[in-house]
PDB file of C-alpha atoms in Angstrom:
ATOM      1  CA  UNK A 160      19.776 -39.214   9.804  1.00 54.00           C
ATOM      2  CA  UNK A 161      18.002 -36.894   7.617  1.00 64.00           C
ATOM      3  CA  UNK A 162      14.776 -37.369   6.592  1.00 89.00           C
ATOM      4  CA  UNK A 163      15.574 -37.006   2.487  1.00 94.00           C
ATOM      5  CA  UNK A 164      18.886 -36.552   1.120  1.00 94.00           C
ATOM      6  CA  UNK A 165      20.473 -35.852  -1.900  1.00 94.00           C
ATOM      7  CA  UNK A 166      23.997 -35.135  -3.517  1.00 90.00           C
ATOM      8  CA  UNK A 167      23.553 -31.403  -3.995  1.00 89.00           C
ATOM      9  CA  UNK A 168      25.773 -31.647  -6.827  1.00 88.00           C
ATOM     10  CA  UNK A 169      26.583 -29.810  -9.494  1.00 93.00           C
ATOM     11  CA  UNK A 170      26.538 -32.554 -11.467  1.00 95.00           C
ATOM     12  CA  UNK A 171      28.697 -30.682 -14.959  1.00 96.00           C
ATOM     13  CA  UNK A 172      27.581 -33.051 -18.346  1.00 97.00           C
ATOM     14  CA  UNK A 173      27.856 -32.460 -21.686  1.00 97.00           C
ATOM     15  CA  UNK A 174      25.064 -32.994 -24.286  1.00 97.00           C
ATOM     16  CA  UNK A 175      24.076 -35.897 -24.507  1.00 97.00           C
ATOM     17  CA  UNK A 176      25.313 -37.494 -21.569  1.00 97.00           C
ATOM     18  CA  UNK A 177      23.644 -39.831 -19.421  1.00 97.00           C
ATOM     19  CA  UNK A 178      22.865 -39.041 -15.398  1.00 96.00           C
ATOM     20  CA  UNK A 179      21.858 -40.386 -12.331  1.00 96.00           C
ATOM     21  CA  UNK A 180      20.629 -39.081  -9.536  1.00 94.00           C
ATOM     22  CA  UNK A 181      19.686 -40.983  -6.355  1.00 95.00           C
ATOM     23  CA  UNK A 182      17.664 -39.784  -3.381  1.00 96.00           C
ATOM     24  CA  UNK A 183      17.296 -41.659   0.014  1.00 96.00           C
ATOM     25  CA  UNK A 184      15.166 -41.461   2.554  1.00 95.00           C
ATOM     26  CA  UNK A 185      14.120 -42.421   6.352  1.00 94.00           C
ATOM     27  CA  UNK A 186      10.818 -43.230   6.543  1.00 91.00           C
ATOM     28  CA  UNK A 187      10.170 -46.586   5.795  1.00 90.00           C
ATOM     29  CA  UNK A 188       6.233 -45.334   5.645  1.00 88.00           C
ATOM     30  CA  UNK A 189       6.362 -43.426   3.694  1.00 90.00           C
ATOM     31  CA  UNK A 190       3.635 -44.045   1.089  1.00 89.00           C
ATOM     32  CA  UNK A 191       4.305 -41.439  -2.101  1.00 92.00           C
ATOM     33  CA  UNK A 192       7.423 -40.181  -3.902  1.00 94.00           C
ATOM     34  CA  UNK A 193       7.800 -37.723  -6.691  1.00 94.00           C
ATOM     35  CA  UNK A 194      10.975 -35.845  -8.587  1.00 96.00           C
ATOM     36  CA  UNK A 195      10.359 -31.863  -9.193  1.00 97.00           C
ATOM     37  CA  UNK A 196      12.196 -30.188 -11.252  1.00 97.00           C
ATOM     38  CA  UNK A 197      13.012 -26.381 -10.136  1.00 97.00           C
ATOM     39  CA  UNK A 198      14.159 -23.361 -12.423  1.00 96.00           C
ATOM     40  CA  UNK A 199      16.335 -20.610 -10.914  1.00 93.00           C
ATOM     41  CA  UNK A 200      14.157 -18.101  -9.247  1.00 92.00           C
ATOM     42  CA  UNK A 201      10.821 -20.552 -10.307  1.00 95.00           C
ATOM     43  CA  UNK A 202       8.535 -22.809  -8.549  1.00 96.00           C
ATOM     44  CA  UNK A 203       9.296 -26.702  -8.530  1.00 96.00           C
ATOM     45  CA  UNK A 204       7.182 -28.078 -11.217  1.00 96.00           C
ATOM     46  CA  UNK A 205       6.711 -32.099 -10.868  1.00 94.00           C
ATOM     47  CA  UNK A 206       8.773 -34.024 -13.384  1.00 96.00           C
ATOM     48  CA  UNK A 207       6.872 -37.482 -12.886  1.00 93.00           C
ATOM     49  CA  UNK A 208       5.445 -39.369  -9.832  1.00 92.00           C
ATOM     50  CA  UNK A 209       7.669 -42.842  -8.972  1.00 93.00           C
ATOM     51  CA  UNK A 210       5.773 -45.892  -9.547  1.00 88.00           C
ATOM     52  CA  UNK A 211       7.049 -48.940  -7.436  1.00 87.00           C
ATOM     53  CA  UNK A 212       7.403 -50.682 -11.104  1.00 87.00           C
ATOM     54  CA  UNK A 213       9.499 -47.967 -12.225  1.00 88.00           C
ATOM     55  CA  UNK A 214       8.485 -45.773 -14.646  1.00 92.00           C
ATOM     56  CA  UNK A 215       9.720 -44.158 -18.019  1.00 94.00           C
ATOM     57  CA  UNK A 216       8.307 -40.461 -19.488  1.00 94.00           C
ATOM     58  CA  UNK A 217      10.632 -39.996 -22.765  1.00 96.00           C
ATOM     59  CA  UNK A 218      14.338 -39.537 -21.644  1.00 97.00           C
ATOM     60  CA  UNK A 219      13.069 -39.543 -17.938  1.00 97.00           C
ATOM     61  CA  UNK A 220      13.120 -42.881 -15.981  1.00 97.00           C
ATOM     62  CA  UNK A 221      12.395 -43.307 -12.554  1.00 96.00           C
ATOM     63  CA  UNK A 222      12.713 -45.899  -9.801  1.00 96.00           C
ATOM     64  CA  UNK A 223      11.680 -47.094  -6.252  1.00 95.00           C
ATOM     65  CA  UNK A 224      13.627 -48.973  -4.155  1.00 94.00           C
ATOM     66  CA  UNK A 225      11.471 -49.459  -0.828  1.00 93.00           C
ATOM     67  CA  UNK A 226      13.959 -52.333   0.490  1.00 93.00           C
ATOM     68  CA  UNK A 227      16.767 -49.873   0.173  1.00 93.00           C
ATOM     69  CA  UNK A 228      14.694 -46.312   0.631  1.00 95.00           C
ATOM     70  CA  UNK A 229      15.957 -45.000  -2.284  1.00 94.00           C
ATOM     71  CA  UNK A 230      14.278 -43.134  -5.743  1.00 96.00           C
ATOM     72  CA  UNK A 231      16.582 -42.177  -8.642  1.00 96.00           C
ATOM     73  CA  UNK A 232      16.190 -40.677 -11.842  1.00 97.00           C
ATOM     74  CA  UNK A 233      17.754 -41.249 -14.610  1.00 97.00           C
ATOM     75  CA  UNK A 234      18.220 -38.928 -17.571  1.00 97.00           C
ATOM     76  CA  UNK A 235      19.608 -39.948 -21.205  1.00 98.00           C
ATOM     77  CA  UNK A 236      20.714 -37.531 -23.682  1.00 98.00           C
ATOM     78  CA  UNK A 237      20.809 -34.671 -21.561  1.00 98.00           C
ATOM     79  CA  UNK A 238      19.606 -31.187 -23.173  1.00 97.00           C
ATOM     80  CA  UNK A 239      21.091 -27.746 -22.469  1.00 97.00           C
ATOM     81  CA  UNK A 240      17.519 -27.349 -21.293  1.00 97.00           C
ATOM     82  CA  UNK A 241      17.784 -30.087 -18.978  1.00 98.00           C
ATOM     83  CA  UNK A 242      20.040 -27.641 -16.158  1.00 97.00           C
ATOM     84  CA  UNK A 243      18.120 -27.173 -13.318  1.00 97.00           C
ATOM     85  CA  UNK A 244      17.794 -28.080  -9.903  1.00 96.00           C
ATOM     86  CA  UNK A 245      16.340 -31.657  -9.239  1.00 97.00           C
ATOM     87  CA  UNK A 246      14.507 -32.332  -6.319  1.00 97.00           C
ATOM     88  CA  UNK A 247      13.026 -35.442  -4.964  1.00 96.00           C
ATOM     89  CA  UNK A 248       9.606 -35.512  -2.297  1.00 94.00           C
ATOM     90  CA  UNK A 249       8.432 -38.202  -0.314  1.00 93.00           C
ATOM     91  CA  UNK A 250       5.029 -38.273   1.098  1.00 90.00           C
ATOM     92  CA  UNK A 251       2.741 -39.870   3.587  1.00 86.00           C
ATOM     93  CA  UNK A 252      -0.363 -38.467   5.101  1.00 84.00           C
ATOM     94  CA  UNK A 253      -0.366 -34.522   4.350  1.00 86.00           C
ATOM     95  CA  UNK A 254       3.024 -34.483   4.564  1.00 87.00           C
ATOM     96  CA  UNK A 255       5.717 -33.760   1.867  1.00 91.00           C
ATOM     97  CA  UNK A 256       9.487 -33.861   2.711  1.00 93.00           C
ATOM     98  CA  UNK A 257      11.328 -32.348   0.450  1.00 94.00           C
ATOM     99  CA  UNK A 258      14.986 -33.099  -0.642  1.00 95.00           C
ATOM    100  CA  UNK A 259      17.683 -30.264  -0.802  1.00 93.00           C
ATOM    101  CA  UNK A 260      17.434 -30.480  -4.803  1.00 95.00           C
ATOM    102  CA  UNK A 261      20.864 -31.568  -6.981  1.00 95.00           C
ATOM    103  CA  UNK A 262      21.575 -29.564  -9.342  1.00 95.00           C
ATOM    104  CA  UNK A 263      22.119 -30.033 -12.795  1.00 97.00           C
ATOM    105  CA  UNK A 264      24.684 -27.926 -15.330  1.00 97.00           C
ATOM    106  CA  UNK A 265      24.184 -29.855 -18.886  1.00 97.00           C
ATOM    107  CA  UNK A 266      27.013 -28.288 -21.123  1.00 96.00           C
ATOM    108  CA  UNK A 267      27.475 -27.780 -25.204  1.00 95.00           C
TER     109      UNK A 267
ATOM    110  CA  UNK B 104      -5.181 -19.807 -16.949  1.00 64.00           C
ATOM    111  CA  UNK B 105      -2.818 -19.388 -13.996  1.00 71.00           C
ATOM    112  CA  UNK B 106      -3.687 -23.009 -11.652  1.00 93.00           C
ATOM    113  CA  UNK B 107      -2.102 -21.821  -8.636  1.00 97.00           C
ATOM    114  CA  UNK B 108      -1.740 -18.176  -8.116  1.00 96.00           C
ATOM    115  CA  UNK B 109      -0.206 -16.241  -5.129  1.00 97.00           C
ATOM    116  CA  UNK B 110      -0.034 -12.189  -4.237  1.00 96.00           C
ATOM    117  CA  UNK B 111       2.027 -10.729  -3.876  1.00 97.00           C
ATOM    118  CA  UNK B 112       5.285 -11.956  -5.689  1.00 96.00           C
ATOM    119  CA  UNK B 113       7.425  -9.788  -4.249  1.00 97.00           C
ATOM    120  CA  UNK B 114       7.339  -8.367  -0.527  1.00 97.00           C
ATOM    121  CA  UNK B 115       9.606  -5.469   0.777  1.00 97.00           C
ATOM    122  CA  UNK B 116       8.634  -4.936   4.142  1.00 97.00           C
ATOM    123  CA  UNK B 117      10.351  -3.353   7.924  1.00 97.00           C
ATOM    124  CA  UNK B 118      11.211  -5.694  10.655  1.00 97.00           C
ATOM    125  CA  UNK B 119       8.203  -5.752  13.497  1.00 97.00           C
ATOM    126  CA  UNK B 120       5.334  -5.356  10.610  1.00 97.00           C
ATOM    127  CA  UNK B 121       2.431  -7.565  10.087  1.00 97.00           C
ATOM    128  CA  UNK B 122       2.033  -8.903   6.078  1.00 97.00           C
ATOM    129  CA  UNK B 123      -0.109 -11.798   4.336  1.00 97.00           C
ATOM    130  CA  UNK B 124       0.564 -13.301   1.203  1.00 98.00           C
ATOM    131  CA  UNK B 125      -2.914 -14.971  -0.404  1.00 97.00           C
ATOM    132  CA  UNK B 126      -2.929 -18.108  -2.521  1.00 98.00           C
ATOM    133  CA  UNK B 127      -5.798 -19.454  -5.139  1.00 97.00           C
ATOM    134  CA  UNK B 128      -6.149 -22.045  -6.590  1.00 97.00           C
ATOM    135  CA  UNK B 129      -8.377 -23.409  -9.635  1.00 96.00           C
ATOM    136  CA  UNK B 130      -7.857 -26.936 -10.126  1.00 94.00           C
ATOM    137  CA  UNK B 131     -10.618 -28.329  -8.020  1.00 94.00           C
ATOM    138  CA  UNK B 132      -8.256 -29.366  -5.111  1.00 94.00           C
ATOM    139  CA  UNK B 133      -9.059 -30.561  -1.662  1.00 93.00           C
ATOM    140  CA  UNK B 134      -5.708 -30.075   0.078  1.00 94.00           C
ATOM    141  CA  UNK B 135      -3.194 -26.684   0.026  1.00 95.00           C
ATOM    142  CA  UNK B 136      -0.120 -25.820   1.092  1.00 95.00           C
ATOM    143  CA  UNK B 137       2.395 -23.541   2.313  1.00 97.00           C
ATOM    144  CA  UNK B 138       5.894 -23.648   1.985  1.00 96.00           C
ATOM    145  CA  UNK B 139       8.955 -21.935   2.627  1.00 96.00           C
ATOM    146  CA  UNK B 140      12.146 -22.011   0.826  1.00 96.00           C
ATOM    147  CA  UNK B 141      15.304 -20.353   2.814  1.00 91.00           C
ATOM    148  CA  UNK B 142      18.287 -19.036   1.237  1.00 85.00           C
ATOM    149  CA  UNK B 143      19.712 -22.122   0.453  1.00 83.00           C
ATOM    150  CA  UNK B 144      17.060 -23.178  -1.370  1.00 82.00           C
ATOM    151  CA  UNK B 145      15.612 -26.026   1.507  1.00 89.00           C
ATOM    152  CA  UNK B 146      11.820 -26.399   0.474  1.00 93.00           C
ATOM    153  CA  UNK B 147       9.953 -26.856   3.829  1.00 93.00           C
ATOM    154  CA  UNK B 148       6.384 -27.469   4.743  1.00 93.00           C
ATOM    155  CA  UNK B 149       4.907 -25.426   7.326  1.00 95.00           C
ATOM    156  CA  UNK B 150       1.184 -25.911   6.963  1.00 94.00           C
ATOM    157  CA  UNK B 151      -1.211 -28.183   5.117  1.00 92.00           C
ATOM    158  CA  UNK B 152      -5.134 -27.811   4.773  1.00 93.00           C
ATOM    159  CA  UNK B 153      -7.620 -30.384   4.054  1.00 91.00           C
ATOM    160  CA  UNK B 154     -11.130 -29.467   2.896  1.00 90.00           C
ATOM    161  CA  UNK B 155     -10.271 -25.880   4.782  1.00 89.00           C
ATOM    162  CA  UNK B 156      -9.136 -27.972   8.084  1.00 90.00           C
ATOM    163  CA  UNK B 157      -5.423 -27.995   9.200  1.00 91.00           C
ATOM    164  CA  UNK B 158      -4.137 -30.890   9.193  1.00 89.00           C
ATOM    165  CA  UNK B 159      -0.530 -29.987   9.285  1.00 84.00           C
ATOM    166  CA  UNK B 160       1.783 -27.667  11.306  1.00 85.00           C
ATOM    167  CA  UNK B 161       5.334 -28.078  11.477  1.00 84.00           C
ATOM    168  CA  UNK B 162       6.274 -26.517  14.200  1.00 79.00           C
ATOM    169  CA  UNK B 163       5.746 -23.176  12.619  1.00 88.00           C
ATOM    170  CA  UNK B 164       5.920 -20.410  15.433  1.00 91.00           C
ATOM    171  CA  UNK B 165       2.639 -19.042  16.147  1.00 91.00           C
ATOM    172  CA  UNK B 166       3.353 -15.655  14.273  1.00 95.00           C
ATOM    173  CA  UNK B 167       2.769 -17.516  11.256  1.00 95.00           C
ATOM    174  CA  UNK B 168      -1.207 -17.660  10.718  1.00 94.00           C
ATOM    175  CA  UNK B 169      -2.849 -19.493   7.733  1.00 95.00           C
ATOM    176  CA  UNK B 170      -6.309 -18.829   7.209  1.00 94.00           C
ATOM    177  CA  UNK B 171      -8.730 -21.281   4.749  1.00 94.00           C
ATOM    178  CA  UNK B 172     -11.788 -19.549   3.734  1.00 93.00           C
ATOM    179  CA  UNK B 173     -13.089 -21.885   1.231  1.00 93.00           C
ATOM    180  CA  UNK B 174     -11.081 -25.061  -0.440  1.00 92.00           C
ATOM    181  CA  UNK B 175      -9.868 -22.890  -3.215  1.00 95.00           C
ATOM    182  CA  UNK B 176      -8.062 -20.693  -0.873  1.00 96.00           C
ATOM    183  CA  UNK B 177      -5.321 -20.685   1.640  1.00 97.00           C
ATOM    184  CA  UNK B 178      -3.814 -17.127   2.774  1.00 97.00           C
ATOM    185  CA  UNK B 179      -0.899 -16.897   5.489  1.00 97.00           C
ATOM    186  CA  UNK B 180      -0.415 -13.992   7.593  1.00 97.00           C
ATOM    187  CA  UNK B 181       2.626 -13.235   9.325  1.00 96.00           C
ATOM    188  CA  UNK B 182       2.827 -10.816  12.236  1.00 96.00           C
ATOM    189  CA  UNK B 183       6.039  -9.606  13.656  1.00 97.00           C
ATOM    190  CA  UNK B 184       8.356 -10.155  11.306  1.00 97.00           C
ATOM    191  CA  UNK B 185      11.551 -11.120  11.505  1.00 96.00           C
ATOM    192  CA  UNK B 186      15.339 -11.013   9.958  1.00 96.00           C
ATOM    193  CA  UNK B 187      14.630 -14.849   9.526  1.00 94.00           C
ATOM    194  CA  UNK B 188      11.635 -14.776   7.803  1.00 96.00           C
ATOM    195  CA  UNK B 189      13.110 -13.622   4.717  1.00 96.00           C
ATOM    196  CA  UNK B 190      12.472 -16.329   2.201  1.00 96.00           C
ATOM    197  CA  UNK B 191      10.589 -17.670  -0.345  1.00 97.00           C
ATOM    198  CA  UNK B 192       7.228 -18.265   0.350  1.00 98.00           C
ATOM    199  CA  UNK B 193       5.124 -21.174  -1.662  1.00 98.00           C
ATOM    200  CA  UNK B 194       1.517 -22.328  -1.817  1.00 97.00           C
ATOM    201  CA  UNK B 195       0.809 -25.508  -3.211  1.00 96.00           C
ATOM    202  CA  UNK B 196      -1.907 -27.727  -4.094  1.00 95.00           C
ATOM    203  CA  UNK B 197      -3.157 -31.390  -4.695  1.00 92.00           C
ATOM    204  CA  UNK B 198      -6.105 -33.783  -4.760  1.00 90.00           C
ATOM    205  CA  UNK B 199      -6.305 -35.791  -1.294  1.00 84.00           C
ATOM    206  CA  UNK B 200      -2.861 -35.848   0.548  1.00 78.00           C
ATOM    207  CA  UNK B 201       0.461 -37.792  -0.003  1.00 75.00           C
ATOM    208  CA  UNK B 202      -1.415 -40.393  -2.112  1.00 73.00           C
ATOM    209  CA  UNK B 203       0.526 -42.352  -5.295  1.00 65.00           C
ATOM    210  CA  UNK B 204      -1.282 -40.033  -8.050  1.00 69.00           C
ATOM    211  CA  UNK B 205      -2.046 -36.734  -5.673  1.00 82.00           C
ATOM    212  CA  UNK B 206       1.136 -35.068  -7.154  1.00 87.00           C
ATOM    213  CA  UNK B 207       1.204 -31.162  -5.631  1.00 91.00           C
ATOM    214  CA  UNK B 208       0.774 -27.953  -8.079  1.00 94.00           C
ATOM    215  CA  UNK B 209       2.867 -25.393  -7.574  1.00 96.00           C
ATOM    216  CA  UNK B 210       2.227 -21.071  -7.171  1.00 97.00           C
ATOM    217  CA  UNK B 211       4.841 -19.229  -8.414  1.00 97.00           C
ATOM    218  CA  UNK B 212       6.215 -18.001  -5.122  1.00 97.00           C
ATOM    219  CA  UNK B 213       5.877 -14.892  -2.730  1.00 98.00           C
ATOM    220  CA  UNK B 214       9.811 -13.488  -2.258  1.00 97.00           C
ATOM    221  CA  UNK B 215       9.576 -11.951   0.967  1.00 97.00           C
ATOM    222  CA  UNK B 216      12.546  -9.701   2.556  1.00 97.00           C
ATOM    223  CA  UNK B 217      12.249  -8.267   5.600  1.00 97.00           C
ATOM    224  CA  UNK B 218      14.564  -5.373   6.213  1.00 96.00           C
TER     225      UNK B 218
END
């Protein structure tokens, strides 16, 4: 089993749709987990840390599942500026697995 | 302003040759990183650095050197290149390691081909 996975997508929305994304992973250790968003050709830039509560930022809400091993993200009204690539890290230690990113094509 | 800065962005270089890529950073971390992201875009983490100790090596083959001089910086040198080494190469930052808040901060990536 792989250590993170994701559905690498595309995942093809209009505006203003609503998407999910779910990432699982392995390590039941594991002690931190994050969702990055990356830009064609840019760095990942971190869209929000997952709280074991949950957590909301705007449009963006994420969720832990440590029973199950699984984060999502969930994002309403999608933008055009929205498309990217989403990818979901897990941490523990100094380590950071990374997911293979999902990527996202929001459309007018 | 730049919190995570890497040089050079882009490296051209012959198969055999010896290269480093050099990372700063300014945010006042304890722990860096160096990633690499292949062709099909697979972020992996070869080496990570703790108060300029390695703490973390993935199995990296020993042409792959990272050198910490101070906490603010973590430079990789590669000797021998290879076909396969042609990727994207990332440094990365963070307070502490794989703690709840201790998100990682991002350079802006070192695209290496190796001809």
């Amino acid at each position: 089993r792989k250590e993170v996975e994701q559905d690498p997508g595309p995942f093809n929305v209009p505006e203003g749709a609503t998407v999910a994304f779910n990432c699982t992973y392995s390590n039941s250790a594991s002690q931190s987990f994050f969702w990055y968003r990356q830009d064609c050709r840019k760095e990942p830039k971190l869209l929000m840390s997952v709280y074991s509560s949950g957590n909301e930022d705007g449009r963006f809400t994420a969720q832990l599942n440590r029973a199950s091993q699984y984060i999502s993200l969930l994002i309403r009204d999608s933008k055009l500026s929205d498309s990217a690539t989403y990818l979901c890290a897990v941490g523990q230690g100094f380590s950071f697995i990374f997911g293979k990113g999902t990527r996202l094509l929001v459309k007018p | 302003d730049t919190a995570v800065s890497q040089t050079p962005k882009y490296l051209v270089t012959q198969m055999g040759n010896d290269k480093s890529i050099k990372c700063e950073q300014n945010l006042g971390h304890d722990t860096m990183y160096w990633y690499k992201q292949d062709s099909k875009k697979f972020l992996k983490i070869m080496f990570s650095y703790n108060n300029k100790e390695l703490i973390i090596n993935e199995t990296v083959p020993n042409r792959f050197s990272p050198k910490s001089p101070d906490k603010a910086h973590l430079n990789l040198h590669i000797n021998s290149l290879e076909l396969g080494d042609s990727a994207v190469y990332f440094c990365a930052s963070s307070q502490g390691g794989a703690g709840v808040h201790n998100e990682q901060f991002f350079g802006p990536g070192t695209r290496l081909t190796v001809l």
